Amino acid sequence: MPITPHDLGLNKLLKLFNPLVRPVLNRATNKRLKNAVNIADLRACAESRVHKMCFGYLDSGGDDEVTLRRNHDAYSQLEMHFQVLAGLEPPLDMSTTIFGQKVSIPFFACPTAGNRMFHTEGEAAVARA
């Protein structure tokens, strides 16, 4: 059986360099994210960052994509009036209670398996986020 880099523990050694390398590698991505103002901008950021196969999986719908089309059609009929929240000052408190549990932000990710396709730490990273 061939020896892999993980067998030698190289992944643990290289992880030490993350604090130095990650800011340099993520500079362009962070700039794009900072300038994103709507869902289309965020989608473009994801498309430029994520592997083509992974983005295609996330960006598509199952089977004939009927639900995807219906959702797109429904949301395209909505108008966003961004001045609605114009009077708010940071920091904003978006906390709420869901099923008797106080949560700091009113949306959350469900464990759906396959998260490792999008992040090296998979479900553990989603749970921490």
Coordinates of N, CA and C in Angstrom, one line a residue:
M1 N 0.8 -1.2 0.0 CA 0.0 0.0 0.0 C 0.9 1.2 0.0
P2 N 0.6 2.2 -0.9 CA 1.5 3.4 -1.0 C 1.3 4.3 0.2
I3 N 2.4 5.0 0.5 CA 2.4 6.0 1.6 C 1.8 7.3 1.1
T4 N 0.9 7.9 1.9 CA 0.3 9.2 1.5 C 0.8 10.3 2.3
P5 N 0.6 11.5 1.9 CA 1.1 12.7 2.7 C 0.4 12.7 4.1
H6 N -0.8 12.2 4.2 CA -1.5 12.1 5.5 C -0.9 11.1 6.4
D7 N -0.4 10.0 5.8 CA 0.3 9.0 6.7 C 1.6 9.6 7.3
L8 N 2.2 10.6 6.6 CA 3.4 11.2 7.2 C 3.1 12.4 8.1
G9 N 1.8 12.8 8.1 CA 1.4 13.9 9.0 C 1.7 15.2 8.4
L10 N 1.9 15.3 7.1 CA 2.2 16.6 6.4 C 1.0 17.6 6.6
N11 N -0.2 17.1 6.6 CA -1.4 17.9 6.7 C -1.3 18.7 8.1
K12 N -0.8 18.1 9.1 CA -0.7 18.7 10.4 C 0.4 19.8 10.4
L13 N 1.5 19.5 9.7 CA 2.6 20.4 9.6 C 2.2 21.7 8.8
L14 N 1.5 21.4 7.6 CA 1.1 22.5 6.8 C 0.0 23.4 7.4
K15 N -0.8 22.8 8.3 CA -1.8 23.5 9.0 C -1.2 24.7 9.9
L16 N 0.0 24.5 10.3 CA 0.7 25.6 11.1 C 0.9 26.9 10.3
F17 N 0.9 26.7 8.9 CA 1.2 27.9 8.1 C -0.1 28.6 7.7
N18 N -1.3 28.0 8.1 CA -2.6 28.6 7.7 C -2.7 30.1 8.1
P19 N -2.4 30.5 9.3 CA -2.5 31.9 9.7 C -1.7 32.9 8.8
L20 N -0.6 32.4 8.2 CA 0.2 33.2 7.4 C -0.3 33.2 5.9
V21 N -0.7 32.1 5.4 CA -1.0 31.9 4.0 C -2.4 32.3 3.7
R22 N -3.4 31.9 4.6 CA -4.8 32.1 4.3 C -5.1 33.6 4.0
P23 N -4.7 34.6 4.7 CA -5.0 36.0 4.4 C -4.5 36.4 3.0
V24 N -3.4 35.9 2.6 CA -2.9 36.2 1.2 C -3.7 35.5 0.2
L25 N -4.0 34.3 0.4 CA -4.8 33.5 -0.6 C -6.3 34.1 -0.7
N26 N -6.8 34.5 0.4 CA -8.2 35.0 0.4 C -8.4 36.5 0.2
R27 N -7.3 37.2 -0.1 CA -7.4 38.7 -0.3 C -8.4 39.0 -1.4
A28 N -8.3 38.5 -2.6 CA -9.3 38.8 -3.7 C -10.7 38.4 -3.3
T29 N -10.9 37.2 -2.7 CA -12.2 36.7 -2.3 C -12.8 37.7 -1.3
N30 N -12.1 38.0 -0.3 CA -12.6 38.9 0.7 C -13.0 40.3 0.1
K31 N -12.2 40.8 -0.8 CA -12.6 42.0 -1.5 C -13.9 41.9 -2.3
R32 N -14.1 40.8 -3.0 CA -15.3 40.6 -3.7 C -16.5 40.5 -2.8
L33 N -16.3 39.8 -1.7 CA -17.4 39.6 -0.7 C -17.8 41.0 -0.1
K34 N -16.7 41.8 0.2 CA -17.0 43.1 0.8 C -17.8 44.0 -0.1
N35 N -17.6 43.8 -1.4 CA -18.3 44.7 -2.4 C -19.6 44.1 -2.8
A36 N -20.0 42.9 -2.4 CA -21.2 42.3 -2.8 C -22.4 43.0 -2.1
V37 N -23.4 43.3 -2.9 CA -24.6 44.0 -2.4 C -25.9 43.3 -2.5
N38 N -25.9 42.1 -3.3 CA -27.1 41.4 -3.4 C -26.8 39.9 -3.7
I39 N -27.8 39.1 -3.8 CA -27.7 37.7 -4.0 C -26.9 37.3 -5.3
A40 N -27.1 38.1 -6.3 CA -26.4 37.8 -7.6 C -24.9 38.0 -7.4
D41 N -24.5 39.1 -6.6 CA -23.1 39.3 -6.4 C -22.5 38.1 -5.5
L42 N -23.3 37.7 -4.5 CA -22.8 36.6 -3.7 C -22.7 35.3 -4.5
R43 N -23.6 35.1 -5.5 CA -23.6 33.9 -6.3 C -22.3 34.0 -7.2
A44 N -22.0 35.2 -7.7 CA -20.8 35.3 -8.6 C -19.6 35.1 -7.8
C45 N -19.5 35.5 -6.5 CA -18.4 35.3 -5.6 C -18.2 33.8 -5.5
A46 N -19.3 33.1 -5.2 CA -19.2 31.6 -5.0 C -18.8 30.9 -6.3
E47 N -19.3 31.4 -7.4 CA -18.9 30.7 -8.7 C -17.4 30.9 -9.0
S48 N -16.9 32.0 -8.6 CA -15.4 32.3 -8.9 C -14.5 31.5 -7.9
R49 N -15.1 31.1 -6.7 CA -14.3 30.6 -5.7 C -14.4 29.0 -5.6
V50 N -15.6 28.5 -5.8 CA -15.8 27.1 -5.6 C -15.5 26.3 -6.9
H51 N -15.1 25.1 -6.7 CA -14.8 24.2 -7.9 C -16.1 24.1 -8.7
K52 N -15.9 24.0 -10.0 CA -17.0 24.0 -11.0 C -18.0 22.9 -10.7
M53 N -17.6 21.7 -10.3 CA -18.5 20.6 -10.0 C -19.3 20.9 -8.8
C54 N -18.7 21.5 -7.7 CA -19.4 21.8 -6.5 C -20.4 22.9 -6.7
F55 N -20.0 23.9 -7.4 CA -20.9 25.1 -7.7 C -22.1 24.6 -8.5
G56 N -21.8 23.8 -9.5 CA -23.0 23.2 -10.2 C -23.9 22.4 -9.4
Y57 N -23.4 21.7 -8.5 CA -24.2 20.9 -7.5 C -25.1 21.8 -6.7
L58 N -24.5 22.9 -6.1 CA -25.2 23.8 -5.2 C -26.2 24.7 -6.0
D59 N -25.8 25.1 -7.2 CA -26.6 26.1 -7.9 C -27.7 25.4 -8.7
S60 N -27.8 24.1 -8.8 CA -28.8 23.5 -9.6 C -29.9 22.9 -8.7
G61 N -30.9 22.4 -9.3 CA -32.0 21.8 -8.6 C -32.0 20.3 -8.9
G62 N -32.8 19.5 -8.2 CA -32.9 18.1 -8.4 C -33.7 17.8 -9.6
D63 N -33.4 16.7 -10.3 CA -34.2 16.2 -11.4 C -34.4 17.3 -12.5
D64 N -35.7 17.6 -12.7 CA -36.0 18.6 -13.8 C -36.0 20.0 -13.3
E65 N -35.6 20.3 -12.1 CA -35.4 21.7 -11.6 C -36.7 22.5 -11.6
V66 N -37.8 21.9 -11.5 CA -39.1 22.6 -11.5 C -39.2 23.5 -10.3
T67 N -38.8 23.0 -9.1 CA -38.9 23.8 -7.9 C -37.9 25.0 -8.0
L68 N -36.7 24.8 -8.5 CA -35.8 25.9 -8.7 C -36.4 27.0 -9.6
R69 N -37.0 26.6 -10.7 CA -37.6 27.6 -11.6 C -38.8 28.3 -10.9
R70 N -39.6 27.6 -10.1 CA -40.7 28.2 -9.4 C -40.2 29.2 -8.4
N71 N -39.2 28.8 -7.6 CA -38.6 29.7 -6.6 C -38.1 31.0 -7.3
H72 N -37.3 30.8 -8.4 CA -36.8 31.9 -9.1 C -37.9 32.9 -9.6
D73 N -38.9 32.3 -10.1 CA -40.0 33.1 -10.6 C -40.7 33.8 -9.5
A74 N -40.9 33.2 -8.4 CA -41.6 33.8 -7.2 C -40.8 34.9 -6.7
Y75 N -39.5 34.7 -6.5 CA -38.6 35.8 -5.9 C -38.4 36.9 -7.0
S76 N -38.5 36.6 -8.2 CA -38.3 37.7 -9.2 C -39.5 38.7 -9.2
Q77 N -40.6 38.3 -8.7 CA -41.8 39.2 -8.6 C -41.7 40.1 -7.4
L78 N -40.8 39.8 -6.5 CA -40.7 40.7 -5.3 C -39.8 41.9 -5.6
E79 N -40.2 43.0 -5.0 CA -39.3 44.2 -5.1 C -38.7 44.5 -3.8
M80 N -37.4 44.7 -3.8 CA -36.7 45.0 -2.6 C -36.6 46.6 -2.4
H81 N -37.0 47.1 -1.2 CA -36.9 48.5 -0.9 C -35.9 48.6 0.2
F82 N -34.6 48.8 -0.2 CA -33.5 48.8 0.7 C -33.5 49.9 1.7
Q83 N -34.2 51.0 1.5 CA -34.2 52.1 2.4 C -35.0 51.7 3.7
V84 N -35.7 50.6 3.7 CA -36.5 50.2 4.9 C -35.7 50.1 6.1
L85 N -34.5 49.6 6.1 CA -33.6 49.4 7.2 C -32.6 50.6 7.3
A86 N -32.8 51.6 6.6 CA -31.8 52.7 6.6 C -31.6 53.4 7.9
G87 N -32.6 53.4 8.8 CA -32.4 54.1 10.1 C -31.7 53.3 11.2
L88 N -31.4 52.1 10.9 CA -30.7 51.2 11.9 C -29.2 51.5 12.0
E89 N -28.7 51.4 13.2 CA -27.3 51.6 13.5 C -26.7 50.3 14.0
P90 N -25.5 50.0 13.5 CA -24.9 48.8 14.1 C -24.4 49.0 15.5
P91 N -24.3 48.0 16.3 CA -24.6 46.6 16.0 C -26.1 46.3 16.1
L92 N -26.5 45.5 15.2 CA -27.9 45.1 15.1 C -28.1 43.8 15.9
D93 N -29.2 43.7 16.6 CA -29.6 42.5 17.4 C -30.6 41.7 16.6
M94 N -30.1 40.6 15.9 CA -31.0 39.8 15.1 C -31.4 38.5 15.8
S95 N -31.2 38.5 17.1 CA -31.5 37.3 17.9 C -33.0 37.0 17.9
T96 N -33.4 35.7 18.0 CA -34.8 35.3 18.1 C -34.8 34.0 18.9
T97 N -36.0 33.4 19.0 CA -36.2 32.2 19.7 C -36.8 31.2 18.7
I98 N -36.2 30.0 18.5 CA -36.7 29.0 17.7 C -36.8 27.7 18.5
F99 N -38.0 27.2 18.6 CA -38.3 26.0 19.4 C -37.8 26.1 20.8
G100 N -38.0 27.3 21.4 CA -37.6 27.5 22.7 C -36.1 27.8 23.0
Q101 N -35.3 27.8 21.9 CA -33.9 28.0 22.0 C -33.6 29.4 21.4
K102 N -32.8 30.2 22.2 CA -32.4 31.5 21.7 C -31.3 31.4 20.7
V103 N -31.4 32.0 19.6 CA -30.4 31.9 18.5 C -30.0 33.3 18.2
S104 N -28.7 33.5 17.9 CA -28.2 34.9 17.6 C -28.6 35.4 16.2
I105 N -28.9 34.5 15.3 CA -29.3 35.0 14.0 C -30.4 34.1 13.5
P106 N -31.4 34.6 12.8 CA -32.6 33.8 12.5 C -32.5 32.8 11.3
F107 N -31.4 32.3 11.0 CA -31.3 31.2 10.1 C -30.1 30.3 10.5
F108 N -30.2 29.1 10.1 CA -29.2 28.1 10.5 C -29.0 27.1 9.4
A109 N -27.9 26.4 9.4 CA -27.7 25.3 8.5 C -28.1 24.0 9.1
C110 N -28.6 23.1 8.3 CA -29.0 21.8 8.7 C -27.9 20.8 8.3
P111 N -27.7 19.8 9.1 CA -26.7 18.7 8.7 C -27.3 17.9 7.5
T112 N -26.7 18.0 6.4 CA -27.3 17.4 5.2 C -26.3 16.4 4.6
A113 N -25.1 16.2 5.2 CA -24.1 15.4 4.6 C -23.5 16.0 3.4
G114 N -22.3 15.7 3.0 CA -21.7 16.3 1.8 C -21.1 17.6 2.0
N115 N -21.1 18.2 3.3 CA -20.5 19.5 3.5 C -19.0 19.5 3.3
R116 N -18.4 18.3 3.4 CA -17.0 18.3 3.2 C -16.6 18.6 1.7
M117 N -17.6 18.5 0.8 CA -17.4 18.8 -0.6 C -17.1 20.3 -0.7
F118 N -17.6 21.1 0.3 CA -17.5 22.6 0.2 C -16.6 23.2 1.2
H119 N -16.2 22.4 2.2 CA -15.2 22.9 3.3 C -14.5 21.7 3.8
T120 N -13.2 21.9 4.0 CA -12.3 20.8 4.5 C -12.8 20.1 5.8
E121 N -13.4 20.9 6.6 CA -13.9 20.3 7.9 C -15.3 19.9 7.9
G122 N -16.0 20.0 6.8 CA -17.4 19.5 6.7 C -18.4 20.0 7.7
E123 N -19.2 19.1 8.2 CA -20.3 19.5 9.2 C -19.7 20.2 10.4
A124 N -18.5 19.8 10.8 CA -18.0 20.5 12.0 C -17.8 22.0 11.8
A125 N -17.4 22.4 10.6 CA -17.2 23.8 10.3 C -18.6 24.5 10.2
V126 N -19.5 23.8 9.6 CA -20.9 24.4 9.5 C -21.5 24.6 10.9
A127 N -21.3 23.6 11.8 CA -21.8 23.7 13.2 C -21.1 24.9 13.9
R128 N -19.8 25.1 13.7 CA -19.1 26.2 14.4 C -19.6 27.6 13.8
A129 N -19.9 27.6 12.5 CA -20.3 28.9 11.9 C -21.7 29.3 12.5

